[in-house]
């Protein structure tokens, strides 16, 4: 893999006991203005010049930076695997990890990493910024400093937050429960169906009951197979037979995340039901999630979802779209048996959905 590795000396007088690996993939946080006023990635070896208060954290920091930082709109499964491999290869050398990532697809990447890192027992904290670190009013400094503090926090000898999370604008959210909801304000992320895991103010208040508890110390396992032969089909009033047909008849299609209305409702027109039935009969996996950011799918609650239930469409419970598509891609990458695929999709891997 092509990346550069930099050790950051935060203290000239002592060797900190806690080591954190920062992984910079790209995004607004790591941008500065060049002499022409254009935004360019900055050299992380000079991070203390931009955030001198990092010295007060008393942490041993190492930065791994993608050789070519990526706008998060261009990040996909290959990049998820790259991030996962970096964490896997460095897992035993660090107490925690902070991933700097563009905000646009951060929730997708955080969801994917949560599924990839089986038996994770250390913090993997995603963060970024709405304004570059060089901007006077940037949110980058607080997001970075607090993400590092959370990644290094312990309860006794154990990490306090041993899971994949997003820290942004004073709140810590479970990664696979998060969704970007703002492009103009600093409070860019929300988690409608799961409690905030921590809030940062004068102190960081942890909601320990919402944090995943490690049951045993099994070795970390990296899952790195993703099947991209999936689509998202978002329903809307007036959707045509031709549009649905074009999507469900894509050659080689294996999976569909069906974004339905309300608690999982869809049209009951004969042509729509017929196309769904045909797709399921061909072994295409259809996972039903709600377009609503809060609540859950309950197939059969209304007549408009009962037929989906009868056809074998999978009830996606309270999965976010981001968690649904990344989980579907990973499960399809590892399984061919339809029964096993359905079984894995409805069972939580790492807190991404709530069982009835």
XYZ file of C-alpha atoms in Angstrom:
356
model
C 0.000 0.000 0.000
C 1.177 3.507 -0.763
C 1.207 5.713 2.312
C 3.619 7.784 4.339
C 4.257 7.269 8.061
C 5.241 10.118 10.393
C 5.979 10.082 14.113
C 4.871 13.226 15.946
C 6.868 14.276 19.019
C 4.344 15.876 21.386
C 6.581 16.071 24.458
C 10.257 16.983 24.677
C 10.505 15.870 28.297
C 8.782 12.495 28.596
C 7.782 9.449 26.598
C 3.970 9.143 26.736
C 2.636 5.710 27.642
C -0.349 5.841 25.287
C 0.136 5.553 21.519
C -2.480 6.601 18.984
C -2.347 6.046 15.229
C -3.914 8.777 13.098
C -4.935 7.659 9.605
C -5.412 10.563 7.199
C -7.434 9.574 4.144
C -8.274 13.076 2.935
C -11.098 15.508 3.533
C -11.546 19.110 4.583
C -9.850 18.788 7.979
C -6.387 18.321 6.501
C -6.545 21.196 4.036
C -4.669 24.509 4.091
C -4.604 27.437 1.676
C -1.571 27.664 -0.589
C -0.010 30.921 -1.794
C -2.687 31.194 -4.505
C -5.528 30.681 -2.036
C -6.375 27.170 -3.236
C -7.024 24.389 -0.715
C -4.333 21.694 -0.696
C -3.528 18.860 1.753
C -1.041 19.937 4.411
C 2.061 18.084 5.580
C 1.161 16.258 8.792
C 4.725 16.539 10.055
C 3.810 20.168 10.802
C 0.544 19.385 12.578
C 1.822 20.852 15.857
C 2.152 24.216 14.121
C -1.557 24.117 13.300
C -2.709 22.518 16.558
C -0.064 23.291 19.211
C -2.431 22.203 21.993
C -1.856 18.589 20.915
C 1.252 18.718 23.102
C -0.933 18.870 26.186
C -2.476 15.473 25.439
C 0.730 13.627 26.390
C 0.239 11.074 23.636
C 2.654 9.277 21.373
C 1.197 10.099 17.952
C 1.936 8.433 14.642
C 0.339 9.561 11.390
C -0.196 7.366 8.364
C -1.309 9.445 5.410
C -2.573 8.225 2.059
C 0.020 9.250 -0.528
C -2.782 10.869 -2.486
C -5.515 12.103 -0.115
C -8.987 11.275 -1.423
C -12.112 13.392 -1.491
C -14.642 11.238 0.339
C -16.992 11.352 -2.653
C -14.446 9.090 -4.373
C -13.961 6.658 -1.482
C -15.247 3.117 -1.968
C -14.714 -0.508 -0.924
C -11.055 -0.617 -2.004
C -10.339 2.314 0.314
C -12.327 0.745 3.165
C -10.119 -2.309 2.826
C -6.995 -0.140 2.791
C -8.033 1.562 6.047
C -8.926 -1.802 7.557
C -5.568 -3.293 6.600
C -3.698 -0.362 8.163
C -5.582 -0.867 11.432
C -5.128 -4.645 11.295
C -1.383 -4.446 10.607
C -0.811 -1.880 13.372
C -3.370 -3.187 15.846
C -0.961 -4.502 18.479
C 1.229 -1.379 18.455
C -1.377 1.245 19.368
C -3.963 1.834 22.061
C -6.418 3.421 19.645
C -6.966 4.812 16.159
C -8.303 8.095 14.777
C -9.372 8.166 11.125
C -9.508 11.582 9.442
C -12.049 11.397 6.649
C -14.205 13.659 4.507
C -17.690 14.125 5.899
C -19.730 13.278 2.797
C -19.263 9.502 3.010
C -17.843 9.192 6.526
C -20.922 7.315 7.785
C -20.553 4.767 4.967
C -16.881 4.135 5.748
C -17.463 3.994 9.506
C -20.285 1.489 8.963
C -18.131 -0.646 6.683
C -15.195 -0.642 9.125
C -17.471 -1.664 11.995
C -18.410 -4.813 10.058
C -14.887 -5.476 8.798
C -13.137 -5.412 12.183
C -14.490 -8.491 13.934
C -13.585 -8.760 17.646
C -12.483 -5.124 17.730
C -11.368 -4.250 21.245
C -9.898 -0.790 20.706
C -11.314 2.611 19.720
C -11.515 3.519 16.039
C -12.744 7.112 16.031
C -13.663 8.820 12.760
C -13.644 12.586 12.605
C -13.274 15.413 10.124
C -14.321 19.016 9.734
C -16.668 21.345 7.921
C -13.927 23.988 7.598
C -10.206 23.443 6.859
C -7.777 23.368 9.768
C -6.197 26.582 8.437
C -9.472 28.525 8.665
C -9.861 30.911 11.583
C -13.236 29.486 12.610
C -12.421 25.873 11.810
C -14.067 23.080 13.772
C -11.105 20.847 12.906
C -9.033 21.520 16.020
C -11.691 20.610 18.572
C -12.826 17.589 16.580
C -9.268 16.279 16.278
C -8.220 16.938 19.878
C -11.320 15.378 21.415
C -11.252 12.400 19.026
C -7.685 11.731 20.178
C -8.676 12.089 23.817
C -11.560 9.626 23.362
C -9.322 7.173 21.486
C -6.875 7.224 24.395
C -9.436 7.048 27.232
C -9.490 3.968 29.428
C -11.624 2.390 32.100
C -8.992 0.839 34.312
C -6.706 -0.927 31.868
C -9.344 -1.367 29.159
C -10.256 1.069 26.362
C -13.344 3.051 27.280
C -14.847 2.994 23.772
C -13.814 -0.259 22.033
C -15.756 0.246 18.824
C -15.981 2.231 15.582
C -17.467 5.678 16.233
C -17.832 9.122 14.716
C -16.891 12.118 16.844
C -18.157 15.420 15.511
C -19.248 18.731 17.022
C -19.143 17.667 20.666
C -20.934 14.315 20.285
C -19.716 10.739 19.926
C -21.948 8.467 17.840
C -21.813 4.783 16.985
C -20.414 4.670 13.465
C -22.952 2.258 11.997
C -25.846 4.263 13.463
C -24.725 7.618 12.076
C -25.911 9.694 9.154
C -24.732 13.001 7.721
C -27.590 15.490 8.027
C -25.924 18.892 7.575
C -23.666 20.473 4.968
C -23.712 24.065 6.290
C -23.608 23.739 10.079
C -21.033 22.124 12.348
C -23.466 19.551 13.776
C -23.144 17.439 10.646
C -24.076 14.005 12.025
C -26.995 12.476 13.878
C -27.966 9.070 15.211
C -31.755 8.946 15.360
C -32.117 5.331 16.442
C -29.312 5.014 18.971
C -28.285 7.168 21.943
C -25.352 9.558 21.879
C -22.390 7.675 23.352
C -20.588 10.694 24.772
C -20.914 14.466 24.891
C -17.980 16.814 25.126
C -18.272 19.972 27.186
C -16.190 21.123 30.112
C -15.660 17.380 30.591
C -16.430 14.422 28.350
C -19.519 12.666 29.693
C -19.679 9.042 28.560
C -22.971 7.193 28.255
C -21.418 3.895 29.317
C -24.654 1.933 28.935
C -24.631 2.739 25.201
C -21.022 1.656 24.651
C -20.280 -1.826 23.385
C -18.818 -4.021 26.095
C -16.076 -6.501 25.224
C -16.983 -10.015 26.360
C -13.616 -11.599 25.693
C -10.295 -10.806 24.055
C -10.490 -12.738 20.808
C -7.965 -11.988 18.042
C -8.924 -9.263 15.591
C -10.283 -10.641 12.306
C -10.327 -8.504 9.158
C -13.143 -9.037 6.641
C -12.168 -7.570 3.299
C -14.498 -8.999 0.646
C -17.194 -6.728 -0.749
C -19.566 -7.433 -3.622
C -20.385 -4.220 -5.493
C -23.212 -5.764 -7.504
C -25.798 -3.969 -5.408
C -28.068 -0.965 -5.892
C -30.189 1.389 -3.823
C -33.766 1.694 -5.074
C -35.492 4.689 -3.502
C -39.242 4.745 -3.925
C -41.134 7.952 -4.649
C -44.711 8.798 -5.601
C -45.116 8.276 -9.324
C -42.159 5.930 -9.799
C -42.601 4.172 -13.131
C -42.538 0.532 -14.069
C -39.763 1.284 -16.552
C -37.537 2.790 -13.845
C -37.954 -0.131 -11.442
C -37.572 -2.622 -14.278
C -34.315 -1.016 -15.424
C -32.848 -1.325 -11.928
C -34.035 -4.836 -11.062
C -32.985 -6.155 -14.480
C -29.360 -4.993 -14.171
C -27.215 -7.880 -15.369
C -25.501 -9.717 -12.516
C -27.382 -7.832 -9.807
C -27.187 -9.610 -6.428
C -28.624 -7.217 -3.878
C -30.991 -4.271 -3.504
C -31.484 -1.895 -0.614
C -35.109 -0.857 -1.040
C -35.792 2.545 0.536
C -39.479 2.472 1.363
C -41.971 4.869 2.909
C -42.607 5.128 6.644
C -42.435 1.782 8.421
C -41.549 -0.158 5.277
C -44.431 0.559 2.920
C -44.345 0.262 -0.867
C -46.759 0.428 -3.811
C -49.176 -2.487 -4.121
C -49.628 -2.110 -7.880
C -49.546 -5.376 -9.761
C -46.516 -4.448 -11.847
C -44.430 -3.475 -8.796
C -45.250 -6.618 -6.843
C -44.572 -8.675 -9.965
C -41.110 -7.178 -10.449
C -40.182 -7.702 -6.790
C -41.418 -11.305 -6.940
C -39.390 -11.928 -10.094
C -36.227 -10.477 -8.532
C -36.546 -12.540 -5.354
C -37.199 -15.701 -7.393
C -33.883 -15.099 -9.204
C -32.040 -15.042 -5.877
C -31.648 -11.262 -5.671
C -31.535 -10.169 -2.035
C -33.868 -7.252 -1.279
C -33.337 -5.470 2.039
C -36.106 -3.097 3.130
C -35.089 0.082 5.005
C -37.122 3.185 5.740
C -36.556 6.573 4.143
C -37.249 8.071 7.584
C -34.077 8.774 9.605
C -35.863 7.642 12.778
C -38.051 4.622 13.492
C -37.927 1.185 11.912
C -39.345 -1.078 9.241
C -42.189 -3.311 10.435
C -43.265 -5.418 7.481
C -46.899 -6.445 7.755
C -47.965 -3.536 9.928
C -49.890 -2.179 6.959
C -51.226 -3.859 3.858
C -48.687 -1.884 1.818
C -45.832 -3.860 3.398
C -47.539 -7.213 3.977
C -46.993 -8.317 0.390
C -43.261 -7.571 0.659
C -43.213 -9.841 3.694
C -44.906 -12.632 1.780
C -42.503 -12.272 -1.156
C -39.396 -12.775 0.989
C -38.150 -9.194 1.161
C -35.890 -8.864 4.224
C -37.039 -6.546 6.994
C -34.195 -4.096 7.672
C -35.415 -3.085 11.139
C -33.793 0.253 12.084
C -30.713 0.002 9.864
C -29.461 3.251 8.387
C -29.064 3.315 4.631
C -25.292 3.563 5.137
C -25.168 0.486 7.354
C -27.587 -1.434 5.135
C -25.650 -1.019 1.888
C -22.220 -1.693 3.415
C -23.427 -4.719 5.372
C -25.167 -6.088 2.274
C -21.997 -5.664 0.208
C -19.876 -7.451 2.805
C -22.276 -10.338 3.415
C -22.689 -10.893 -0.332
C -18.905 -10.806 -0.660
C -18.615 -13.693 1.786
C -21.736 -15.765 1.140
C -23.496 -17.378 -1.819
C -26.240 -19.261 0.001
C -29.431 -17.182 0.076
C -30.623 -18.624 3.388
C -27.301 -17.843 5.072
C -27.244 -14.340 3.582
C -30.705 -13.573 4.957
C -29.759 -14.979 8.357
C -26.669 -12.764 8.597
C -28.481 -9.632 7.448
C -31.142 -9.793 10.171
C -28.677 -10.542 12.975
C -26.697 -7.638 14.473
C -22.937 -7.878 13.962
C -21.868 -4.951 16.127
C -24.892 -3.002 17.279
C -26.044 -1.736 13.892
C -29.670 -2.782 14.377
C -32.150 -3.370 17.169
C -33.847 -6.746 17.408
C -37.601 -6.793 18.092
